[in-house]
Coordinates of C-alpha atoms and ligand atoms in Angstrom, one line a residue:
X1 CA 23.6 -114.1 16.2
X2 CA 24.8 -112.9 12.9
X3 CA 23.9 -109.3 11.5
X4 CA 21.5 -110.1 9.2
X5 CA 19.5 -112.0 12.5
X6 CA 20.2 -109.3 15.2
X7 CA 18.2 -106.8 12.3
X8 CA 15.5 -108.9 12.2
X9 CA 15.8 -109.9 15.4
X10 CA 14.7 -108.9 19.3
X11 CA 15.4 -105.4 19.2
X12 CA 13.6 -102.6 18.3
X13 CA 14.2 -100.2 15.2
X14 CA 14.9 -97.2 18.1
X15 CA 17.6 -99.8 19.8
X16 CA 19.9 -100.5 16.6
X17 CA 19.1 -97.3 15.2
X18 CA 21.2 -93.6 14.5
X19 CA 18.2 -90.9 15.4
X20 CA 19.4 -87.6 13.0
X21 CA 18.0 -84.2 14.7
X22 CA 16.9 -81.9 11.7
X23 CA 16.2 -78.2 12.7
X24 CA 13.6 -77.6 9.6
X25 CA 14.5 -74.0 9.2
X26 CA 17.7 -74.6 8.8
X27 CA 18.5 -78.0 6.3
X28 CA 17.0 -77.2 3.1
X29 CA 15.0 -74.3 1.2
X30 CA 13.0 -75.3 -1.3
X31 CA 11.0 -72.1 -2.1
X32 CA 13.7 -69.4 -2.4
X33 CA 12.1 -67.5 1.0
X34 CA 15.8 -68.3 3.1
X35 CA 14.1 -70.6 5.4
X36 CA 13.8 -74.3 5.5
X37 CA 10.9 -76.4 4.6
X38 CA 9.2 -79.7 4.3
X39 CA 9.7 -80.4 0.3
X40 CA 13.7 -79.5 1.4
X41 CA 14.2 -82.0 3.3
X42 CA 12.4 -84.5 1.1
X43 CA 15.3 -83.3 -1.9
X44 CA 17.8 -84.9 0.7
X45 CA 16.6 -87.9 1.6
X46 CA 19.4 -89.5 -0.1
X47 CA 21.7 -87.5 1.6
X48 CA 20.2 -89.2 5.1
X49 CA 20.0 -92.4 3.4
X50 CA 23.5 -92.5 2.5
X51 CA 24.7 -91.5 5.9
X52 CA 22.7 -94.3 7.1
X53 CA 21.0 -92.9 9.6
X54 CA 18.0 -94.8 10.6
X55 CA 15.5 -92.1 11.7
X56 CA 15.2 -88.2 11.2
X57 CA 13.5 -86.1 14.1
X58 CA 11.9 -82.8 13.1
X59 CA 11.7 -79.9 15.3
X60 CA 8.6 -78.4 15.5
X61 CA 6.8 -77.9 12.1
X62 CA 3.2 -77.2 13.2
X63 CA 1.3 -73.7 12.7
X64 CA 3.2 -71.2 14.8
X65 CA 3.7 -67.6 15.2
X66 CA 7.0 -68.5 15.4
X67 CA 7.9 -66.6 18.6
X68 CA 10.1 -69.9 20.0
X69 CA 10.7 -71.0 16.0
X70 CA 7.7 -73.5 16.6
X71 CA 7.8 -74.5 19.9
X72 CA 4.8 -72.2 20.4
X73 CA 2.1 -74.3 18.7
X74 CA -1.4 -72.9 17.2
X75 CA -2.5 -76.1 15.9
X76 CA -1.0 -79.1 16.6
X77 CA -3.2 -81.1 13.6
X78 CA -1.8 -78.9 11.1
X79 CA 1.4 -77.9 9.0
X80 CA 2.9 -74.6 9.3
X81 CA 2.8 -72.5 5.8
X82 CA 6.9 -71.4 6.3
X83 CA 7.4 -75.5 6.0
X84 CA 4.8 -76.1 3.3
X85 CA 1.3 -77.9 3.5
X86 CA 0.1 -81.2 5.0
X87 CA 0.7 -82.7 2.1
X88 CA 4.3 -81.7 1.7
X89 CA 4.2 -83.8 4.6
X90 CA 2.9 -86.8 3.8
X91 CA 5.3 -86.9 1.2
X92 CA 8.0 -86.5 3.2
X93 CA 6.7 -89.0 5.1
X94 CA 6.4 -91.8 2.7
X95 CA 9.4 -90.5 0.9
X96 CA 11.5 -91.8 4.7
X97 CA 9.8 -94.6 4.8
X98 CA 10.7 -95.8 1.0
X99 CA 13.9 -95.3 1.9
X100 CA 14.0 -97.5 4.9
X101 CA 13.9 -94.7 7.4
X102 CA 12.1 -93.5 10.5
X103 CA 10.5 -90.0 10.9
X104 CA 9.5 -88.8 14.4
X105 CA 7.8 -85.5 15.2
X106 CA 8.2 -83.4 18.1
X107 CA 5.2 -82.9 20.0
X108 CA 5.2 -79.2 22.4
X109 CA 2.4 -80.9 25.2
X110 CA 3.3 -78.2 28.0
X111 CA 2.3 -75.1 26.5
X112 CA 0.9 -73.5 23.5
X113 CA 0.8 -70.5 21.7
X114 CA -1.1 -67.6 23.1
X115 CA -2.9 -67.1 19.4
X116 CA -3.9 -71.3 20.0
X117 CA -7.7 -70.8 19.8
X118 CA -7.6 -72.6 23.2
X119 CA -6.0 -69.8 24.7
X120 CA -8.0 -67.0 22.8
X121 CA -10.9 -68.7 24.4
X122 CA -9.6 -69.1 27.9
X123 CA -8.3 -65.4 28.0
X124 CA -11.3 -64.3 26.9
X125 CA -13.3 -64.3 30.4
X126 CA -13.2 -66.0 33.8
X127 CA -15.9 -68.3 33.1
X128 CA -15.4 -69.6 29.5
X129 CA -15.2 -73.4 29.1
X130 CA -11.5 -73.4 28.5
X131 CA -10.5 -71.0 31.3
X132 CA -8.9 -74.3 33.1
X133 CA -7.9 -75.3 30.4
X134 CA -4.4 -73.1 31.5
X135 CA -3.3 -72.0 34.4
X136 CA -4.7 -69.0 35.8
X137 CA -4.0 -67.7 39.8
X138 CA -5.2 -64.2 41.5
X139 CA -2.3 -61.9 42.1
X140 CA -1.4 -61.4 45.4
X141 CA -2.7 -58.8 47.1
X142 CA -0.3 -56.0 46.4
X143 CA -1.3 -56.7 42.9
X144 CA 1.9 -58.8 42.3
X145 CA 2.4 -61.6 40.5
X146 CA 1.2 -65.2 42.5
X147 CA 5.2 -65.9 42.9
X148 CA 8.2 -65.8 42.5
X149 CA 9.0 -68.0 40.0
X150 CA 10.9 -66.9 36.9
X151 CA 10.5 -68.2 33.3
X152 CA 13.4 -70.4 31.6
X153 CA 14.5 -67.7 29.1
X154 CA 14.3 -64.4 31.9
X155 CA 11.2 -62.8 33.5
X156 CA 8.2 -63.8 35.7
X157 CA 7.0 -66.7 34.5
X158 CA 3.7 -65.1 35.3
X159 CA 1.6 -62.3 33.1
X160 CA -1.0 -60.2 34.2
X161 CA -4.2 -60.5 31.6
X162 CA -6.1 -57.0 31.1
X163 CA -9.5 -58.7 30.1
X164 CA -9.6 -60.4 34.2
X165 CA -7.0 -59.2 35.8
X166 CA -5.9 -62.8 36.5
X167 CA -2.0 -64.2 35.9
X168 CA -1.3 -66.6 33.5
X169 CA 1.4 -69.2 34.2
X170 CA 4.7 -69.5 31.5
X171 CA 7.5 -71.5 31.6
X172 CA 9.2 -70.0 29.1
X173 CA 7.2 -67.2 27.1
X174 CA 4.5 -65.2 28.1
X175 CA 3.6 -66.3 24.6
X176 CA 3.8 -69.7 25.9
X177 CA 1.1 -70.3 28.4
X178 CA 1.3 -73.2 30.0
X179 CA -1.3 -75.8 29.6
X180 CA -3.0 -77.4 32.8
X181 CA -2.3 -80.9 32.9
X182 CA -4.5 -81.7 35.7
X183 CA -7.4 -81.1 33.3
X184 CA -8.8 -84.3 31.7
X185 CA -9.8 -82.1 28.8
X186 CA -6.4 -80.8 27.8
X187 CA -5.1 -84.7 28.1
X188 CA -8.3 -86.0 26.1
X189 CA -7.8 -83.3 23.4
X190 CA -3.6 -83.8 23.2
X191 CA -4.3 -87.4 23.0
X192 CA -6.7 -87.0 20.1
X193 CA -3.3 -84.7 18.1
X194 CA -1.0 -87.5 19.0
X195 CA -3.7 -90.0 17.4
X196 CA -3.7 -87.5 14.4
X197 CA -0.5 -87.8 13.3
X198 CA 0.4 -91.8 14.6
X199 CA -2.6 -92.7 12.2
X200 CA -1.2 -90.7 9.4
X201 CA 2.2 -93.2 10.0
X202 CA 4.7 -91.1 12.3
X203 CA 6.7 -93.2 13.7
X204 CA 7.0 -91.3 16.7
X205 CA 7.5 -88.0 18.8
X206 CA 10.2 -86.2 20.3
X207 CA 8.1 -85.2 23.4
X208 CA 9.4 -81.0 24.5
X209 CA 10.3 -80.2 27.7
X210 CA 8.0 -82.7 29.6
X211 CA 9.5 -82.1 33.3
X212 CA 7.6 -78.4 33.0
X213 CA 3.8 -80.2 33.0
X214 CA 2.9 -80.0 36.6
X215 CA 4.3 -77.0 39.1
X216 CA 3.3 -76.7 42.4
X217 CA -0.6 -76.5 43.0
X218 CA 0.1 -74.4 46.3
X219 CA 2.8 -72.3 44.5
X220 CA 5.2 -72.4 46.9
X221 CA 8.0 -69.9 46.2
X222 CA 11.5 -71.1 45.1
X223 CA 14.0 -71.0 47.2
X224 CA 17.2 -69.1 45.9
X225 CA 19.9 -70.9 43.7
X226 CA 22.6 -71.8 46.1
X227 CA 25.1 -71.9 42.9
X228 CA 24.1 -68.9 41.5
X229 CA 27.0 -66.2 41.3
X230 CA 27.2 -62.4 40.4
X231 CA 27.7 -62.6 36.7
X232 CA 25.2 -65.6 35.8
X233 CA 22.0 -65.0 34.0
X234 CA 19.6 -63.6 36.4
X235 CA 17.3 -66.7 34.8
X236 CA 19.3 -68.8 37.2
X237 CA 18.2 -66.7 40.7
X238 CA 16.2 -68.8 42.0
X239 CA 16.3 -73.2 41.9
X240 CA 13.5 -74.1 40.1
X241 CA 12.3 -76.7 42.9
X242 CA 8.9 -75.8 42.4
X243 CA 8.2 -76.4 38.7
X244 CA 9.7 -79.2 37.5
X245 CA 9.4 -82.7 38.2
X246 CA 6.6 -83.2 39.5
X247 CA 5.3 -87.3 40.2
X248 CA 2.1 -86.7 38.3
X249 CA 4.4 -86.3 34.9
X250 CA 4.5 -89.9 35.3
X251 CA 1.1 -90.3 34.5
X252 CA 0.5 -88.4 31.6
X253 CA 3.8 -90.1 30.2
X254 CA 1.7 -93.2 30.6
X255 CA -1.1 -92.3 28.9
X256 CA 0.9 -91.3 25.9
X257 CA 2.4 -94.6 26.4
X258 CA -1.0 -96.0 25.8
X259 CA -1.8 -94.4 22.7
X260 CA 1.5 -95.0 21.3
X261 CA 1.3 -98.9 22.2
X262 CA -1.8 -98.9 20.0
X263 CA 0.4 -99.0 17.0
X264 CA 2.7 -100.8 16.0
X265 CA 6.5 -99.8 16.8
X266 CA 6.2 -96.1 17.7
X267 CA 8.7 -93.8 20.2
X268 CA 8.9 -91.9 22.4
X269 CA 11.7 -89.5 23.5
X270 CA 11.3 -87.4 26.1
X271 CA 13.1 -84.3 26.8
X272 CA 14.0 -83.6 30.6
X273 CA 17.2 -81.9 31.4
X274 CA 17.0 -83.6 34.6
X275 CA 20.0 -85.1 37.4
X276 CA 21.1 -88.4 35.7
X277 CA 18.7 -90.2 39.1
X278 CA 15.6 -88.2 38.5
X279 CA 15.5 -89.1 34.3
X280 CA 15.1 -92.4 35.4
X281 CA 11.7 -92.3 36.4
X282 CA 10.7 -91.0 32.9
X283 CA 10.9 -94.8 31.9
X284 CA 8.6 -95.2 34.2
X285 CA 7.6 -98.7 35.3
X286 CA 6.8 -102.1 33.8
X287 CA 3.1 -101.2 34.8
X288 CA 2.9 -97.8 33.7
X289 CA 5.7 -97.4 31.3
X290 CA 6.8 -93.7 30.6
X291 CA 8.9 -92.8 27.3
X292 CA 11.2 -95.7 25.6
X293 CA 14.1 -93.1 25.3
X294 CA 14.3 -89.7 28.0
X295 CA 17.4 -87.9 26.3
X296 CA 20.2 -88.2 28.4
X297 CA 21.8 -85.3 27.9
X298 CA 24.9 -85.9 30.1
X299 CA 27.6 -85.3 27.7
X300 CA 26.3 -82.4 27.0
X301 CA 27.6 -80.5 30.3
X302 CA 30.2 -83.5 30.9
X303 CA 33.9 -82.3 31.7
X304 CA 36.0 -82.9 28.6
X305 CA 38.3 -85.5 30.3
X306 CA 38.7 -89.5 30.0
X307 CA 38.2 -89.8 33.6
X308 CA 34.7 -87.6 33.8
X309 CA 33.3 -89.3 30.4
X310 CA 34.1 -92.8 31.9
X311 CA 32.2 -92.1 35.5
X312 CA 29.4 -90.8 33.6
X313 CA 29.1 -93.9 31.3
X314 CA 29.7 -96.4 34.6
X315 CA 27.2 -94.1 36.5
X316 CA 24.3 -94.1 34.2
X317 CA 24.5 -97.5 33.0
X318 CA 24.1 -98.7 36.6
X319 CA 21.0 -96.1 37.1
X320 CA 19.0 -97.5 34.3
X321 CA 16.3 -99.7 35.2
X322 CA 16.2 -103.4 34.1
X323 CA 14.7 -103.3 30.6
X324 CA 15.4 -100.0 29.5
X325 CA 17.8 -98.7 27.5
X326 CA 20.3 -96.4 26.9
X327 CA 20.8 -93.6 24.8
X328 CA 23.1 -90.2 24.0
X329 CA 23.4 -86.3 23.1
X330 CA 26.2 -84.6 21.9
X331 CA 24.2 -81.5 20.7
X332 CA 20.7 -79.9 19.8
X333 CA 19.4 -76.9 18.8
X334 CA 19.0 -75.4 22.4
X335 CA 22.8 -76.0 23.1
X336 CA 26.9 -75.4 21.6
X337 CA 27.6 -77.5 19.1
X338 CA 30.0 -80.2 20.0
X339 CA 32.4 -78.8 18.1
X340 CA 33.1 -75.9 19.7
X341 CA 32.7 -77.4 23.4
X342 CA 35.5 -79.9 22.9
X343 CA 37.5 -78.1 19.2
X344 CA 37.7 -78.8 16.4
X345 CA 40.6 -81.3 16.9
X346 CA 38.3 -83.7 19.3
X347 CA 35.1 -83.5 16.9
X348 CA 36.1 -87.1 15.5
X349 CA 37.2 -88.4 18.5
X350 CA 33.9 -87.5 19.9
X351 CA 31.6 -89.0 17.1
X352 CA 33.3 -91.9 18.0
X353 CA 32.2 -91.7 21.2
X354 CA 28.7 -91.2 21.1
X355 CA 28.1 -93.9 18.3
X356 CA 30.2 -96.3 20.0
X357 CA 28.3 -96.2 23.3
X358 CA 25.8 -98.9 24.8
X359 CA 22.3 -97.0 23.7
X360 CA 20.2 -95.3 21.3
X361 CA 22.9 -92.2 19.7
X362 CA 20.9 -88.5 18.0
X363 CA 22.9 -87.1 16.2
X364 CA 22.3 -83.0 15.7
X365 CA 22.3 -81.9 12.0
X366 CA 25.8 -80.3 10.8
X367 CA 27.8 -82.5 13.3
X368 CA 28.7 -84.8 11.2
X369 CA 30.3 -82.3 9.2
X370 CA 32.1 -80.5 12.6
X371 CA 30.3 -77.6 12.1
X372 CA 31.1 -75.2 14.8
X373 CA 29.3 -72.5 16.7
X374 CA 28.1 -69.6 13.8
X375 CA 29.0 -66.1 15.8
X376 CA 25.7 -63.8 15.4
X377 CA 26.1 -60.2 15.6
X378 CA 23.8 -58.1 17.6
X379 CA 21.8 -57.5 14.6
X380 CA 21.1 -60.7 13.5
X381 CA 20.4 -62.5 16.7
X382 CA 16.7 -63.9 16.3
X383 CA 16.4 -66.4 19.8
X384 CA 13.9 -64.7 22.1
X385 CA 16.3 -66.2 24.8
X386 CA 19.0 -64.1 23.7
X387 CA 16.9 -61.3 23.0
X388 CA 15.4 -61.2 26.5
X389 CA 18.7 -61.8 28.5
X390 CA 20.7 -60.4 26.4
X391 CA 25.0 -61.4 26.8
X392 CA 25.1 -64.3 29.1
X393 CA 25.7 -66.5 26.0
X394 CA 21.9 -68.1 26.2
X395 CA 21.5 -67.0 22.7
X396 CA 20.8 -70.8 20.4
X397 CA 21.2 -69.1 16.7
X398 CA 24.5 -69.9 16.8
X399 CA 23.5 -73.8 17.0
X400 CA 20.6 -73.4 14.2
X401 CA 22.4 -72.4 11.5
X402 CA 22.0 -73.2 7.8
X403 CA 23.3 -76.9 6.4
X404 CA 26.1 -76.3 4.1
X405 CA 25.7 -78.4 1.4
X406 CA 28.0 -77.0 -1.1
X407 CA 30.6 -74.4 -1.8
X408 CA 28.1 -72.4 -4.3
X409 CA 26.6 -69.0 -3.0
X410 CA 24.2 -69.2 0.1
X411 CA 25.7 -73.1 0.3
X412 CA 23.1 -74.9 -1.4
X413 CA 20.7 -74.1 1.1
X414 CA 18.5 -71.4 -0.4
X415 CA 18.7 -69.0 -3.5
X416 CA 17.7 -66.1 -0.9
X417 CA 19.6 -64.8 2.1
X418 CA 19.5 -67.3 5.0
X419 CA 17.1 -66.4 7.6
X420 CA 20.5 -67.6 9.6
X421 CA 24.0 -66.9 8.0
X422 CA 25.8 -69.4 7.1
X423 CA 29.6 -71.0 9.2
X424 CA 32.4 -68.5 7.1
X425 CA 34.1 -71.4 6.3
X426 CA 30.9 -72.9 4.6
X427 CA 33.2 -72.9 0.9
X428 CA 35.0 -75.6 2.4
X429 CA 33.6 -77.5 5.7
X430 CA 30.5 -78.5 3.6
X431 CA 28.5 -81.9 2.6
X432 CA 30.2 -82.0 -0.9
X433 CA 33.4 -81.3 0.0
X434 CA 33.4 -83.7 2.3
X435 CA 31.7 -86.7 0.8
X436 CA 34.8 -86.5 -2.0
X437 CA 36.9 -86.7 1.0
X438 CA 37.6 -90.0 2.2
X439 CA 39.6 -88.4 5.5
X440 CA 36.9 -86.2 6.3
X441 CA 34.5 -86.4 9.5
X442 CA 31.7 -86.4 7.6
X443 CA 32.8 -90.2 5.8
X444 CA 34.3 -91.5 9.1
X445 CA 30.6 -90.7 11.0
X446 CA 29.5 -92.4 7.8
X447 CA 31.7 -95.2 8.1
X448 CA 31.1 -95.7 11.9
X449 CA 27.5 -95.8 11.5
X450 CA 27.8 -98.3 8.6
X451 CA 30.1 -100.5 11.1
X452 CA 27.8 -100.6 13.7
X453 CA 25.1 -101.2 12.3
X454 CA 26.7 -104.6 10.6
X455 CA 28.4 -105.4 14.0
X456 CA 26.0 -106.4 17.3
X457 CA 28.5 -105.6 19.6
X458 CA 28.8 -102.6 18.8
X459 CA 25.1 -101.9 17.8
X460 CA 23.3 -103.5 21.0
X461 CA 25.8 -105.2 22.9
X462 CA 27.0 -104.6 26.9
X463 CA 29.5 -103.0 28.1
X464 CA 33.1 -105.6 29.2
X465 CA 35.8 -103.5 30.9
X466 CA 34.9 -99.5 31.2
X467 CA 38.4 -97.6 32.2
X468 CA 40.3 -94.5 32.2
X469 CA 43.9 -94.3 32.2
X470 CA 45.3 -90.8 32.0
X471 CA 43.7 -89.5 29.1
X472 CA 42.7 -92.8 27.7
X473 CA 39.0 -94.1 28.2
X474 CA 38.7 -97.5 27.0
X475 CA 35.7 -99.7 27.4
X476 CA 34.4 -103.3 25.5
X477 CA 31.3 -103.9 24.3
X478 CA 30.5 -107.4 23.9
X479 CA 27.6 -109.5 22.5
X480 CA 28.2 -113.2 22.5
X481 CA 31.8 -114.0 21.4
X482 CA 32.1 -110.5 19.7
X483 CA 34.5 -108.6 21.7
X484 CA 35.4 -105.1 21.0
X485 CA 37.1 -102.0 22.4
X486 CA 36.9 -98.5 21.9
X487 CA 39.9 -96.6 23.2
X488 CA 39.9 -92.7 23.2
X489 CA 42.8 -90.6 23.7
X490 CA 41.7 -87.1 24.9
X491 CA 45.2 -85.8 25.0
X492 CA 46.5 -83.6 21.9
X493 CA 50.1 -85.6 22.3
X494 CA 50.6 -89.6 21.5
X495 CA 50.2 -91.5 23.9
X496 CA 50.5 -95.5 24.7
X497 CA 47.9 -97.7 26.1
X498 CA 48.3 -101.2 27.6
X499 CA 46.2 -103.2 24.8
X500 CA 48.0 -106.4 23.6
X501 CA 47.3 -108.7 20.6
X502 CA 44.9 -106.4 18.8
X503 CA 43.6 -105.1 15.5
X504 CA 42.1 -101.1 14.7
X505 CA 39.4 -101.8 13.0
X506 CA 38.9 -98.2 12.5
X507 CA 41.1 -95.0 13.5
X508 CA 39.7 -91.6 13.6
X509 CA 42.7 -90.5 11.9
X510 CA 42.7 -92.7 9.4
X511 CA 44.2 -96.1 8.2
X512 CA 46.9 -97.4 10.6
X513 CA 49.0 -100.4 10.9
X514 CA 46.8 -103.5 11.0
X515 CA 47.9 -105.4 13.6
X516 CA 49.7 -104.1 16.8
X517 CA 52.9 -105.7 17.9
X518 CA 53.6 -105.9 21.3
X519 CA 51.1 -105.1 24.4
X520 CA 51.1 -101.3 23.7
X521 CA 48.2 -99.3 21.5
X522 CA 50.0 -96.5 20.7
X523 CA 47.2 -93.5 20.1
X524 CA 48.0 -90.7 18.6
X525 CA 46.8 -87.0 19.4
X526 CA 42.9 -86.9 19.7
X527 CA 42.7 -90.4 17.7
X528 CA 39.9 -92.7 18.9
X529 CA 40.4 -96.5 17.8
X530 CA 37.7 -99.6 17.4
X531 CA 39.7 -102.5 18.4
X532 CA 39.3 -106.2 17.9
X533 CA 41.3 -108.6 19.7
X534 CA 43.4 -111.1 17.1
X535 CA 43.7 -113.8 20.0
X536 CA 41.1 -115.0 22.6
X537 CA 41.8 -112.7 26.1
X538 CA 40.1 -113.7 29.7
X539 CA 39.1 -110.6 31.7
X540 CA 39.2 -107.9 29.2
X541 CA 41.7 -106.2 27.3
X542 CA 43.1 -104.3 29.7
X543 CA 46.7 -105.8 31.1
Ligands
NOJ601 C1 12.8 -77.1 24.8 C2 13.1 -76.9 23.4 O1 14.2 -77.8 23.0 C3 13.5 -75.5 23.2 O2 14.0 -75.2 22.0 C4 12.2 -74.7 23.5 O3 12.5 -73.3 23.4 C5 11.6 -75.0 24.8 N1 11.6 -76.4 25.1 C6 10.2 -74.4 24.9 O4 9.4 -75.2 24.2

């Protein structure tokens, strides 16, 4: 199948596509107020467009008092004023898709804001019409809370109302109470948002935090975190057994399944920071199919080393279930940019990696240009996580900082002062800079994207040989009589791989040698290498 077929061909937009994470406060102000907003990211569209990305994902841009930064919804049919106006969005909106791109939405389904009107009216008395519509419980009777289950970013994930003297339920805020699930209202009425916004043209949603739905209906207490050690964040006391996963997530992932499969070609992602064997049933099954794409967020909290990365890939290409695919993380707004896990020296070599993997790649804003962890002083930390547990390094403004577009004052971003500040070295690790610099990581993320997207191997094919040598991972992908390998060296000295008759079809660092006498790839520090075979091989590359 040539190119030109495989695009029009059996797979999906989501399967040959690049998915681009924008965090909307932080990519473009349009209005002078230091934060991000709609009509900003609409001014760079091209910018997306020339990266050739196929889809952009927007965290949460719905009304919000802004407690979680949108992730604490009010209305989930409307358009925050900070990000502009519901109009502002449909032009954003069309302005993606007449460039060719994709724009998914996330959608917060496990708890709302406590000024939603939902919750005003559920809080309001025991026997109001929308009391189930959350989770309320009797404390016990010392007047405690129901358990002893703690909330994600430190607490009791349980808060005592004055108007009954009943507990509310939280995940994560108390200004996040948690929606019941097991109410066919609640579905019925997040059903009718999802509707809202699919009929407007989204092309999808980036589903938040969907193992939280269901927790224990006989609250059972949590039993204490056998890896928890003096020093960790007190959020980690307890396993969290008891409120996550839950089998009857399945079936509301179904049902947004259903109204999604009313349109034509819409997502969904689903966020569950799961073990690799329990994100597997968020596919669900061919008779009750859950989300196309739950992130697998793996390389995330992978160790740094050939060996770990090539387990992982072996191990969670054999989990998946026939029919689904793949897909990969390097970074989001809830956790250290890659750049600073790995340094700044493996940033390339890890762009490589997630683009050159079997499966769906989202990309985080700002990694593309190695942006790095922002350090935030005391005074300008604005993550209620931080805020609440303060110094266990929970804090996520570091990770949400403004794009730095250009080496002009603020960076291009705004005319104010950033609600964020802006990476020190914004004057030269910026979008400008380097675009008019053809070694920069920025143009090789460009250029990798741009060669998978023409090459099916590399855009949907299988896996051939998956190995680590040392500090070398290699592995083929494969699609027909396209054969390629991608062979990372993890090590900062040179090393030499057995990989006869070949040709780099692109280096990390930069142009090298065309074709490679002898039967030794010689890498050098950090450098990842696309490789095509010059002369037909049986069994793999590998000698
Ligand atoms: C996961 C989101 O990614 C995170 O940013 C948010 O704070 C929680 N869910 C709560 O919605």
């Amino acid at each position: 199948m040539t190119p030109a077929e495989l695009h029009n061909g059996d797979f999906a937009w989501w399967q040959r596509g690049v998915i681009y994470q924008i965090y909307p406060r932080s990519f473009q102000d349009s209005n002078g107020d230091g934060i991000g907003d709609l009509a900003g990211i609409t001014q760079r569209l091209d910018y997306l467009r020339w990266l050739g990305v196929d889809a952009i994902w927007l965290s949460p841009v719905n009304p919000s008092p802004m407690a979680d930064f949108g992730y604490d919804v009010s209305d989930y049919v409307g358009i925050d004023p900070i990000f502009g106006t519901l109009d502002d969005f449909d032009h954003l909106l069309a302005e993606t898709h007449r460039r060719g791109m994709k724009l998914i939405m996330d959608f917060v389904p496990n708890h709302t804001s406590d000024q939603h009107p939902w919750f005003l009216e559920s809080r309001a008395s025991a026997d109001n019409p929308k009391r189930d519509w959350y989770v309320w419980r009797d404390a016990r009777p010392s007047g405690a809370a129901p358990n002893n289950w703690l909330l994600e970013f430190g607490g009791p994930a349980w808060t005592r109302d004055e108007i009954t003297g009943q507990y509310y339920y939280h995940a994560y805020l108390p200004q996040q109470p948690d929606l019941n699930w097991r109410n066919p209202a609640v579905r019925e009425a997040m059903h009718q948002a999802l509707h809202f916004w699919l009929a407007r043209g989204v092309d999808g949603f980036r589903l938040d935090t969907v193992h939280h739905l269901f927790e224990d209906p006989d609250l059972t207490d949590n039993p204490p975190n056998p890896d928890f050690r003096p020093g960790m964040s007190p959020t980690l006391t307890f396993a969290r057994k008891h409120q996550v996963d839950l089998p009857e997530v399945q079936e509301v992932l179904a049902g947004f399944r259903r109204v999604t499969d009313a349109y034509d070609a819409r997502l969904l992602v689903g966020e569950a920071y799961l073990p690799l064997e329990k994100v597997m049933a968020y596919y669900g099954t061919p008779h009750a199919p859950g989300v196309q794409l739950p992130f697998n967020f793996h390389l995330i909290g992978a160790t740094w080393k050939a060996s770990a990365i090539g387990d992982l890939i072996t191990q969670y290409d054999g989990l998946l279930p026939p029919g689904c695919w793949p897909n990969w993380v390097l970074g989001n707004h809830d956790r250290t940019r890659i750049a600073s896990r790995v340094g700044a020296d493996s940033a390339a070599l890890a762009t490589m990696l997630l683009l050159t993997l079997r499966g769906t790649p989202t990309l985080y804003y700002a990694d593309e240009l190695g942006l790095a962890d922002v350090p935030i002083s005391p005074e300008q930390v604005r993550d209620p996580w931080e805020l609440r547990v303060p110094g266990f390094g929970s804090g996520r403004d570091p990770v949400r900082t403004p794009m730095p577009w250009d080496g002009s004052p603020h960076a291009g971003f705004t005319t104010a002062t950033p609600w964020l500040p802006l990476n020190g070295d914004f004057a030269v690790r910026n979008v400008e800079s380097q675009r008019a610099d053809a070694a920069s990581l920025l143009r090789l993320t460009r250029d990798l994207i741009a060669l998978c997207q023409r090459t099916p191997a590399l855009c949907v094919g299988g896996y051939g040989i998956i190995e680590s040598r040392g500090d070398v991972l290699t592995y083929e992908r494969l699609w027909g009589e396209q054969r390629l390998a991608i062979a990372l060296n993890f090590s900062g000295t040179t090393v030499y791989t057995p990989l006869p008759h070949s040709r780099v079809v692109l280096s990390t660092v930069g142009p090298r040698t065309a074709e490679l006498p002898g039967s030794l790839l010689c890498l050098r520090p950090f450098e990842g290498a696309i490789i095509e075979p010059t002369q037909q091989l049986h069994g793999g590359f590998s000698a």
